[in-house]
Amino acid sequence: MGNTKKQLHLGAFIFGVGHHVAAWRHPHTDTKGLLTLDFYRKFAQIAERGKFDMIFVEDIPTLPERLDTAVRHTVPVRAEPLTLLSALASVTKHIGLAGTVSTTYSEPYHVARKFASLDHLSGGRAAWNVVTTSMEITAQNFGRDHHLDHSLRYERAKEFVDVVTALWDSWEEDALVIDKASGIFADPDKVHTTAHQGTHFSVRGPLNVPRTPQGRPVIVQAGSSTTGQAFAAQTAEVVFTAWQTLAEAQGFYASLKGQLPAYGRSPDELKIMPGILPIIGRTEEEAREKEAALQELVHPSVGLSMVSGVLRHDLSAYPLDGPLPDLPDSTEINGGKSRYQLILDMARREQLTIRQLIARVTGARGHRTIAGTPVQIADMLEEWFLKEACDGFNIMPPYLPEGLEQFVDLVVPELQRRGLYRTAYTGRTLREHLGLAQPKNRYTKSAISL
Amino acid sequence: MGNTKKQLHLGAFIFGVGHHVAAWRHPHTDTKGLLTLDFYRKFAQIAERGKFDMIFVEDIPTLPERLDTAVRHTVPVRAEPLTLLSALASVTKHIGLAGTVSTTYSEPYHVARKFASLDHLSGGRAAWNVVTTSMEITAQNFGRDHHLDHSLRYERAKEFVDVVTALWDSWEEDALVIDKASGIFADPDKVHTTAHQGTHFSVRGPLNVPRTPQGRPVIVQAGSSTTGQAFAAQTAEVVFTAWQTLAEAQGFYASLKGQLPAYGRSPDELKIMPGILPIIGRTEEEAREKEAALQELVHPSVGLSMVSGVLRHDLSAYPLDGPLPDLPDSTEINGGKSRYQLILDMARREQLTIRQLIARVTGARGHRTIAGTPVQIADMLEEWFLKEACDGFNIMPPYLPEGLEQFVDLVVPELQRRGLYRTAYTGRTLREHLGLAQPKNRYTKSAISL
């Protein structure tokens, strides 16, 4: 069953000890285990048991600017994504490993090399989530007073990805000869300097890692602004996004997929996966109680501080049960534009008070929350998937690992029953899980032209 | 036996598929397995069976300048060290994990974070080998036309290490509270911005990774030039070095240990571990035959190219059976100074022909080679250790994994019989294996001053 039917894709999102800001206070969360291998191994093995396409590790290389609140009441610490994913490569066999690295604060040679290394060590399971980093304070950890402007960040990101993919191509597929008898290790005619000289980077190459099992690691992106979409349409193979309603998600899906042909790409070459925060109960009432119980664990100062942060506006002077004040459009802010606009639109559309908005932001951080039974959750996922709002979902468990375990034990079987989801891995690499083709190497001459 | 006696330390060096340039052609080397997890897992598990203090991964983030020869006849590809070591953290329990990262081409925040993450994930087994990178061509992979000058590289390295250790200190030992009931995750008074503003870096901090199991990952260095020694005396906890003779090694040992008190450090706070390439036979004759057989696998163009590279002088016009031409002193070259001088001194002292020098450089690359029986090798190691030429050794197997396996099965038991080496791990962290104290946190106020 389900073999001929189109199936959806799933990512398991790692965010601290869970996506909900109070995850760490939940009685079943092993918060003291944070940053230990055991904590993450459990997560990865549950996700692999659930036949997830990939694990997805978010990242910002800084602590938040509002240090006092962030440190006192939230879990702002994060293992470096590549270090974490490599450790997980050894304790998993099938699942993809997607990690976030910023183009604003990194060097293309290092990034190309790390993901190529992970792709080799994992046997073809690496993916790079390309971000330009939205938190301004990050600049000050890297010798700059100010964050790069939004459009300049994307310009740099585009060049960065060009350099990285050129480095991934620098060894052709059949460059390695490894003939012990003749002493030929590789064919130097199939190893290419990239000789890139651009606006932001000059990189000679070649990479000191040969062509990887996936050809190239999978490219993931998350920007949903106009600039972000154009960038994704050119280069991304997976887009991670956030939508509150079916209509919005459908609009985005049609818009982004529609931009692909202009770059000579087919709509199938890019998978769109919105984030979903599931809260699972035996009954809808139980799920709502769980959600409320989590919400009660949010320290009062945290919610206000989080919403003020996302909206770049100190809300502490406004009544909690009143509406948001007038705020400017996202064109006037630098970084996290699409998240900003999404939260603002949601507040306006649903006429939320500041207190209600806090509940939304501290939970799913702008992503869709669905509290319900496994069947209700599967219904929602199925509807979005069948109605062309997405190709799959990033599942953001509210707290870990139990939130993921419940999804795997209760929702995944329901999706499988409906033929919407794999019951076993059929592929070997992440590209194969996602149904993405092996990329062509820009340096390889076709047989005809020889 | 051996519990009260001072014991030596051992590192297992990963260099491609073995330290000998022809390692990849050896019939027992799994060259096609290069860059797979299996290849390295086998290595790591053999080293752990041998109760090694640590695995040591060298690195240069570039392919050699002489691309054609390097690619055609040698194995110039390398997994990125942190990616590799994290993957190995999951398949080992005790052994330390030391990785090389250049201060010339990296950002302190990233480096601090990666090693802190590895230290957490491995339960206190991380070490950072601080290098300034000796290969000039590297600059061109990172947007620079020229490599930084030697003294400027060390100036930058010193500041880099200062920033990294400050970031490692930015969370005090007891900053994490994790009190679910009261909702206090951490005490912000114990989380410190580094607010570093220096010549090469400005880094706000704090790190987004809390204090690690070892307090700080262990600092390793390899520079043996005068500048390198001064740097090591101030900051290193392990020094990796290369010496051909007992007298030279003793001289270096006395000189470097003698510099520690000037920085308020005791000689025990720094462990000196020269590299040794062992070729093991049941008889000395068998070992010499093995060595000769490896040497025969060196492609003629490779040896000349390697020696020309180390000595920064094209030797192809000189007769192979004649002496080296006159070459300038190491003060006139930029990068790899100590290796340059060591090779030059060796050639002069032993009056080696170019052909003989090639044999030395393609094997141990300037490190001491010892071909002999397990007892002869143990004798040499014991002599150097007892006569204060070192605190232990980095073992550089000529080819992998067999070269390491033979050392573990034949030489380690001989060292254990003599009481010179542990028969079981007694510590939990790399610091404990090495007998290094947990470092003090610069931000923690002593009880008295409170």
PDB file of C-alpha atoms in Angstrom, chain A residues 23-224:
ATOM      1  CA  ALA A  23      10.169  22.658  27.308  1.00  0.00           C
ATOM      2  CA  TRP A  24      13.032  22.518  29.783  1.00  0.00           C
ATOM      3  CA  ARG A  25      10.629  22.790  32.740  1.00  0.00           C
ATOM      4  CA  HIS A  26       8.434  19.907  31.606  1.00  0.00           C
ATOM      5  CA  PRO A  27       8.703  17.060  34.128  1.00  0.00           C
ATOM      6  CA  HIS A  28       9.552  14.503  31.410  1.00  0.00           C
ATOM      7  CA  THR A  29      12.336  16.546  29.796  1.00  0.00           C
ATOM      8  CA  ASP A  30      15.888  15.440  30.588  1.00  0.00           C
ATOM      9  CA  THR A  31      17.147  19.014  30.813  1.00  0.00           C
ATOM     10  CA  LYS A  32      20.292  18.054  32.734  1.00  0.00           C
ATOM     11  CA  GLY A  33      21.168  15.748  29.846  1.00  0.00           C
ATOM     12  CA  LEU A  34      21.316  18.699  27.444  1.00  0.00           C
ATOM     13  CA  LEU A  35      24.528  18.674  25.379  1.00  0.00           C
ATOM     14  CA  THR A  36      25.286  15.046  26.256  1.00  0.00           C
ATOM     15  CA  LEU A  37      25.516  12.509  23.466  1.00  0.00           C
ATOM     16  CA  ASP A  38      22.841  10.380  25.169  1.00  0.00           C
ATOM     17  CA  PHE A  39      20.254  13.118  24.864  1.00  0.00           C
ATOM     18  CA  TYR A  40      20.739  13.544  21.131  1.00  0.00           C
ATOM     19  CA  ARG A  41      21.296   9.860  20.390  1.00  0.00           C
ATOM     20  CA  LYS A  42      17.899   9.094  21.879  1.00  0.00           C
ATOM     21  CA  PHE A  43      16.348  11.821  19.706  1.00  0.00           C
ATOM     22  CA  ALA A  44      18.054  10.591  16.512  1.00  0.00           C
ATOM     23  CA  GLN A  45      17.191   6.976  17.087  1.00  0.00           C
ATOM     24  CA  ILE A  46      13.531   7.781  17.737  1.00  0.00           C
ATOM     25  CA  ALA A  47      13.428   9.852  14.530  1.00  0.00           C
ATOM     26  CA  GLU A  48      15.035   7.013  12.595  1.00  0.00           C
ATOM     27  CA  ARG A  49      12.566   4.540  14.067  1.00  0.00           C
ATOM     28  CA  GLY A  50       9.880   6.904  12.706  1.00  0.00           C
ATOM     29  CA  LYS A  51      11.499   6.689   9.223  1.00  0.00           C
ATOM     30  CA  PHE A  52      12.013  10.463   9.134  1.00  0.00           C
ATOM     31  CA  ASP A  53      13.785  11.853   6.073  1.00  0.00           C
ATOM     32  CA  MET A  54      16.079  13.907   8.239  1.00  0.00           C
ATOM     33  CA  ILE A  55      17.041  15.500  11.492  1.00  0.00           C
ATOM     34  CA  PHE A  56      17.148  19.262  11.241  1.00  0.00           C
ATOM     35  CA  VAL A  57      19.371  21.327  13.567  1.00  0.00           C
ATOM     36  CA  GLU A  58      18.709  25.061  13.750  1.00  0.00           C
ATOM     37  CA  ASP A  59      21.409  27.477  14.846  1.00  0.00           C
ATOM     38  CA  ILE A  60      22.341  31.005  15.778  1.00  0.00           C
ATOM     39  CA  PRO A  61      25.980  31.489  16.775  1.00  0.00           C
ATOM     40  CA  THR A  62      25.274  33.821  19.676  1.00  0.00           C
ATOM     41  CA  LEU A  63      23.360  34.202  22.889  1.00  0.00           C
ATOM     42  CA  PRO A  64      20.369  36.556  22.651  1.00  0.00           C
ATOM     43  CA  GLU A  65      20.936  40.259  23.263  1.00  0.00           C
ATOM     44  CA  ARG A  66      18.576  40.258  26.267  1.00  0.00           C
ATOM     45  CA  LEU A  67      21.100  38.146  28.105  1.00  0.00           C
ATOM     46  CA  ASP A  68      19.599  38.317  31.558  1.00  0.00           C
ATOM     47  CA  THR A  69      16.135  36.945  30.682  1.00  0.00           C
ATOM     48  CA  ALA A  70      17.498  34.493  28.112  1.00  0.00           C
ATOM     49  CA  VAL A  71      19.917  32.920  30.543  1.00  0.00           C
ATOM     50  CA  ARG A  72      17.718  33.022  33.628  1.00  0.00           C
ATOM     51  CA  HIS A  73      14.546  31.559  32.145  1.00  0.00           C
ATOM     52  CA  THR A  74      15.227  29.914  28.772  1.00  0.00           C
ATOM     53  CA  VAL A  75      17.692  27.417  27.293  1.00  0.00           C
ATOM     54  CA  PRO A  76      19.856  29.557  24.993  1.00  0.00           C
ATOM     55  CA  VAL A  77      22.763  27.088  24.681  1.00  0.00           C
ATOM     56  CA  ARG A  78      23.332  25.012  21.566  1.00  0.00           C
ATOM     57  CA  ALA A  79      25.831  22.411  20.439  1.00  0.00           C
ATOM     58  CA  GLU A  80      27.508  23.474  17.190  1.00  0.00           C
ATOM     59  CA  PRO A  81      25.406  21.764  14.468  1.00  0.00           C
ATOM     60  CA  LEU A  82      28.141  19.979  12.506  1.00  0.00           C
ATOM     61  CA  THR A  83      29.790  18.662  15.646  1.00  0.00           C
ATOM     62  CA  LEU A  84      26.406  17.371  16.765  1.00  0.00           C
ATOM     63  CA  LEU A  85      25.380  15.846  13.429  1.00  0.00           C
ATOM     64  CA  SER A  86      28.697  14.053  12.969  1.00  0.00           C
ATOM     65  CA  ALA A  87      28.311  12.481  16.380  1.00  0.00           C
ATOM     66  CA  LEU A  88      24.828  11.349  15.320  1.00  0.00           C
ATOM     67  CA  ALA A  89      26.083  10.004  11.972  1.00  0.00           C
ATOM     68  CA  SER A  90      27.803   7.205  13.895  1.00  0.00           C
ATOM     69  CA  VAL A  91      24.706   6.104  15.792  1.00  0.00           C
ATOM     70  CA  THR A  92      22.223   6.151  12.896  1.00  0.00           C
ATOM     71  CA  LYS A  93      22.137   4.421   9.526  1.00  0.00           C
ATOM     72  CA  HIS A  94      19.504   5.938   7.284  1.00  0.00           C
ATOM     73  CA  ILE A  95      18.306   9.314   8.463  1.00  0.00           C
ATOM     74  CA  GLY A  96      19.461  12.536   6.792  1.00  0.00           C
ATOM     75  CA  LEU A  97      21.466  15.081   8.807  1.00  0.00           C
ATOM     76  CA  ALA A  98      20.678  18.731   8.080  1.00  0.00           C
ATOM     77  CA  GLY A  99      22.644  21.446   9.847  1.00  0.00           C
ATOM     78  CA  THR A 100      22.420  25.221   9.852  1.00  0.00           C
ATOM     79  CA  VAL A 101      25.480  27.328   9.035  1.00  0.00           C
ATOM     80  CA  SER A 102      25.440  31.065   8.396  1.00  0.00           C
ATOM     81  CA  THR A 103      26.875  32.516   5.205  1.00  0.00           C
ATOM     82  CA  THR A 104      27.312  35.870   6.918  1.00  0.00           C
ATOM     83  CA  TYR A 105      29.843  34.620   9.462  1.00  0.00           C
ATOM     84  CA  SER A 106      31.637  31.734   7.767  1.00  0.00           C
ATOM     85  CA  GLU A 107      34.189  30.941   5.064  1.00  0.00           C
ATOM     86  CA  PRO A 108      32.996  28.967   2.009  1.00  0.00           C
ATOM     87  CA  TYR A 109      36.018  26.654   2.014  1.00  0.00           C
ATOM     88  CA  HIS A 110      35.357  25.549   5.608  1.00  0.00           C
ATOM     89  CA  VAL A 111      31.637  25.115   5.007  1.00  0.00           C
ATOM     90  CA  ALA A 112      32.126  23.136   1.790  1.00  0.00           C
ATOM     91  CA  ARG A 113      34.610  20.930   3.523  1.00  0.00           C
ATOM     92  CA  LYS A 114      32.612  20.248   6.678  1.00  0.00           C
ATOM     93  CA  PHE A 115      29.478  19.194   4.819  1.00  0.00           C
ATOM     94  CA  ALA A 116      31.491  17.179   2.292  1.00  0.00           C
ATOM     95  CA  SER A 117      33.191  15.405   5.207  1.00  0.00           C
ATOM     96  CA  LEU A 118      29.839  14.720   6.860  1.00  0.00           C
ATOM     97  CA  ASP A 119      28.462  13.424   3.568  1.00  0.00           C
ATOM     98  CA  HIS A 120      31.351  10.963   3.285  1.00  0.00           C
ATOM     99  CA  LEU A 121      31.273   9.866   6.912  1.00  0.00           C
ATOM    100  CA  SER A 122      27.500   9.392   6.905  1.00  0.00           C
ATOM    101  CA  GLY A 123      27.417   7.628   3.550  1.00  0.00           C
ATOM    102  CA  GLY A 124      25.442  10.366   1.788  1.00  0.00           C
ATOM    103  CA  ARG A 125      23.162  11.865   4.419  1.00  0.00           C
ATOM    104  CA  ALA A 126      24.344  15.489   4.773  1.00  0.00           C
ATOM    105  CA  ALA A 127      22.335  18.661   4.128  1.00  0.00           C
ATOM    106  CA  TRP A 128      23.273  22.284   4.674  1.00  0.00           C
ATOM    107  CA  ASN A 129      20.624  24.732   5.841  1.00  0.00           C
ATOM    108  CA  VAL A 130      21.871  28.000   4.376  1.00  0.00           C
ATOM    109  CA  VAL A 131      20.961  30.985   6.554  1.00  0.00           C
ATOM    110  CA  THR A 132      22.098  34.589   6.576  1.00  0.00           C
ATOM    111  CA  THR A 133      21.430  34.870  10.362  1.00  0.00           C
ATOM    112  CA  SER A 134      18.699  37.132  11.626  1.00  0.00           C
ATOM    113  CA  MET A 135      19.989  38.174  15.037  1.00  0.00           C
ATOM    114  CA  GLU A 136      21.883  41.457  14.816  1.00  0.00           C
ATOM    115  CA  ILE A 137      23.940  40.943  17.961  1.00  0.00           C
ATOM    116  CA  THR A 138      25.704  38.016  16.245  1.00  0.00           C
ATOM    117  CA  ALA A 139      27.881  40.520  14.376  1.00  0.00           C
ATOM    118  CA  GLN A 140      29.656  41.408  17.603  1.00  0.00           C
ATOM    119  CA  ASN A 141      30.938  37.862  18.061  1.00  0.00           C
ATOM    120  CA  PHE A 142      32.678  38.143  14.694  1.00  0.00           C
ATOM    121  CA  GLY A 143      34.498  41.435  14.781  1.00  0.00           C
ATOM    122  CA  ARG A 144      31.755  43.594  13.299  1.00  0.00           C
ATOM    123  CA  ASP A 145      29.800  46.404  14.896  1.00  0.00           C
ATOM    124  CA  HIS A 146      26.721  45.881  12.759  1.00  0.00           C
ATOM    125  CA  HIS A 147      24.950  43.058  11.031  1.00  0.00           C
ATOM    126  CA  LEU A 148      25.128  43.184   7.233  1.00  0.00           C
ATOM    127  CA  ASP A 149      22.089  44.731   5.601  1.00  0.00           C
ATOM    128  CA  HIS A 150      19.397  42.282   4.424  1.00  0.00           C
ATOM    129  CA  SER A 151      19.991  42.625   0.683  1.00  0.00           C
ATOM    130  CA  LEU A 152      23.772  42.534   1.093  1.00  0.00           C
ATOM    131  CA  ARG A 153      23.448  39.383   3.222  1.00  0.00           C
ATOM    132  CA  TYR A 154      21.558  37.676   0.400  1.00  0.00           C
ATOM    133  CA  GLU A 155      24.020  38.898  -2.203  1.00  0.00           C
ATOM    134  CA  ARG A 156      26.811  37.412  -0.110  1.00  0.00           C
ATOM    135  CA  ALA A 157      24.790  34.227   0.476  1.00  0.00           C
ATOM    136  CA  LYS A 158      24.263  33.731  -3.243  1.00  0.00           C
ATOM    137  CA  GLU A 159      27.965  34.071  -3.984  1.00  0.00           C
ATOM    138  CA  PHE A 160      28.768  31.877  -0.972  1.00  0.00           C
ATOM    139  CA  VAL A 161      26.560  29.037  -2.252  1.00  0.00           C
ATOM    140  CA  ASP A 162      28.078  29.390  -5.737  1.00  0.00           C
ATOM    141  CA  VAL A 163      31.559  28.950  -4.287  1.00  0.00           C
ATOM    142  CA  VAL A 164      30.562  26.036  -2.076  1.00  0.00           C
ATOM    143  CA  THR A 165      28.883  24.112  -4.894  1.00  0.00           C
ATOM    144  CA  ALA A 166      31.875  24.789  -7.158  1.00  0.00           C
ATOM    145  CA  LEU A 167      34.135  23.330  -4.448  1.00  0.00           C
ATOM    146  CA  TRP A 168      31.837  20.309  -4.149  1.00  0.00           C
ATOM    147  CA  ASP A 169      32.233  19.879  -7.910  1.00  0.00           C
ATOM    148  CA  SER A 170      35.999  20.366  -7.857  1.00  0.00           C
ATOM    149  CA  TRP A 171      36.639  16.614  -7.866  1.00  0.00           C
ATOM    150  CA  GLU A 172      34.775  14.885 -10.663  1.00  0.00           C
ATOM    151  CA  GLU A 173      32.856  11.702  -9.888  1.00  0.00           C
ATOM    152  CA  ASP A 174      35.529   9.467 -11.417  1.00  0.00           C
ATOM    153  CA  ALA A 175      38.608  11.493 -10.422  1.00  0.00           C
ATOM    154  CA  LEU A 176      39.722   8.866  -7.893  1.00  0.00           C
ATOM    155  CA  VAL A 177      41.602   6.029  -9.571  1.00  0.00           C
ATOM    156  CA  ILE A 178      43.258   4.329  -6.575  1.00  0.00           C
ATOM    157  CA  ASP A 179      45.328   1.928  -8.606  1.00  0.00           C
ATOM    158  CA  LYS A 180      47.876   0.534  -6.173  1.00  0.00           C
ATOM    159  CA  ALA A 181      49.804  -1.311  -8.878  1.00  0.00           C
ATOM    160  CA  SER A 182      50.524   1.700 -11.092  1.00  0.00           C
ATOM    161  CA  GLY A 183      50.686   4.180  -8.221  1.00  0.00           C
ATOM    162  CA  ILE A 184      47.954   6.436  -9.616  1.00  0.00           C
ATOM    163  CA  PHE A 185      45.780   7.765  -6.801  1.00  0.00           C
ATOM    164  CA  ALA A 186      43.689  10.217  -8.816  1.00  0.00           C
ATOM    165  CA  ASP A 187      43.533  11.830 -12.229  1.00  0.00           C
ATOM    166  CA  PRO A 188      44.664  15.462 -11.884  1.00  0.00           C
ATOM    167  CA  ASP A 189      42.784  16.380 -15.068  1.00  0.00           C
ATOM    168  CA  LYS A 190      39.580  15.657 -13.153  1.00  0.00           C
ATOM    169  CA  VAL A 191      40.479  17.800 -10.150  1.00  0.00           C
ATOM    170  CA  HIS A 192      39.711  21.476 -10.768  1.00  0.00           C
ATOM    171  CA  THR A 193      40.729  24.715  -9.144  1.00  0.00           C
ATOM    172  CA  THR A 194      37.629  26.846  -8.621  1.00  0.00           C
ATOM    173  CA  ALA A 195      39.630  30.075  -9.111  1.00  0.00           C
ATOM    174  CA  HIS A 196      36.670  32.088  -7.885  1.00  0.00           C
ATOM    175  CA  GLN A 197      37.206  35.870  -7.766  1.00  0.00           C
ATOM    176  CA  GLY A 198      34.000  37.619  -6.739  1.00  0.00           C
ATOM    177  CA  THR A 199      32.639  40.552  -4.785  1.00  0.00           C
ATOM    178  CA  HIS A 200      32.736  38.877  -1.384  1.00  0.00           C
ATOM    179  CA  PHE A 201      35.092  35.942  -1.834  1.00  0.00           C
ATOM    180  CA  SER A 202      38.150  34.768  -3.661  1.00  0.00           C
ATOM    181  CA  VAL A 203      38.714  31.036  -3.364  1.00  0.00           C
ATOM    182  CA  ARG A 204      41.277  29.082  -5.328  1.00  0.00           C
ATOM    183  CA  GLY A 205      40.311  25.493  -4.506  1.00  0.00           C
ATOM    184  CA  PRO A 206      40.122  22.635  -5.276  1.00  0.00           C
ATOM    185  CA  LEU A 207      38.526  21.231  -2.125  1.00  0.00           C
ATOM    186  CA  ASN A 208      40.681  18.718  -0.256  1.00  0.00           C
ATOM    187  CA  VAL A 209      37.728  16.333  -0.069  1.00  0.00           C
ATOM    188  CA  PRO A 210      36.705  14.345  -3.161  1.00  0.00           C
ATOM    189  CA  ARG A 211      33.217  14.128  -4.688  1.00  0.00           C
ATOM    190  CA  THR A 212      30.766  12.991  -2.015  1.00  0.00           C
ATOM    191  CA  PRO A 213      28.282  10.095  -2.018  1.00  0.00           C
ATOM    192  CA  GLN A 214      25.386  12.459  -2.788  1.00  0.00           C
ATOM    193  CA  GLY A 215      27.376  14.320  -5.427  1.00  0.00           C
ATOM    194  CA  ARG A 216      26.653  17.358  -3.339  1.00  0.00           C
ATOM    195  CA  PRO A 217      25.052  17.601   0.103  1.00  0.00           C
ATOM    196  CA  VAL A 218      21.413  18.745  -0.113  1.00  0.00           C
ATOM    197  CA  ILE A 219      20.844  22.524   0.050  1.00  0.00           C
ATOM    198  CA  VAL A 220      18.155  23.681   2.485  1.00  0.00           C
ATOM    199  CA  GLN A 221      16.925  27.235   3.031  1.00  0.00           C
ATOM    200  CA  ALA A 222      14.455  29.010   5.239  1.00  0.00           C
ATOM    201  CA  GLY A 223      14.098  32.582   4.040  1.00  0.00           C
ATOM    202  CA  SER A 224      10.560  33.396   2.915  1.00  0.00           C
TER     203      SER A 224
END
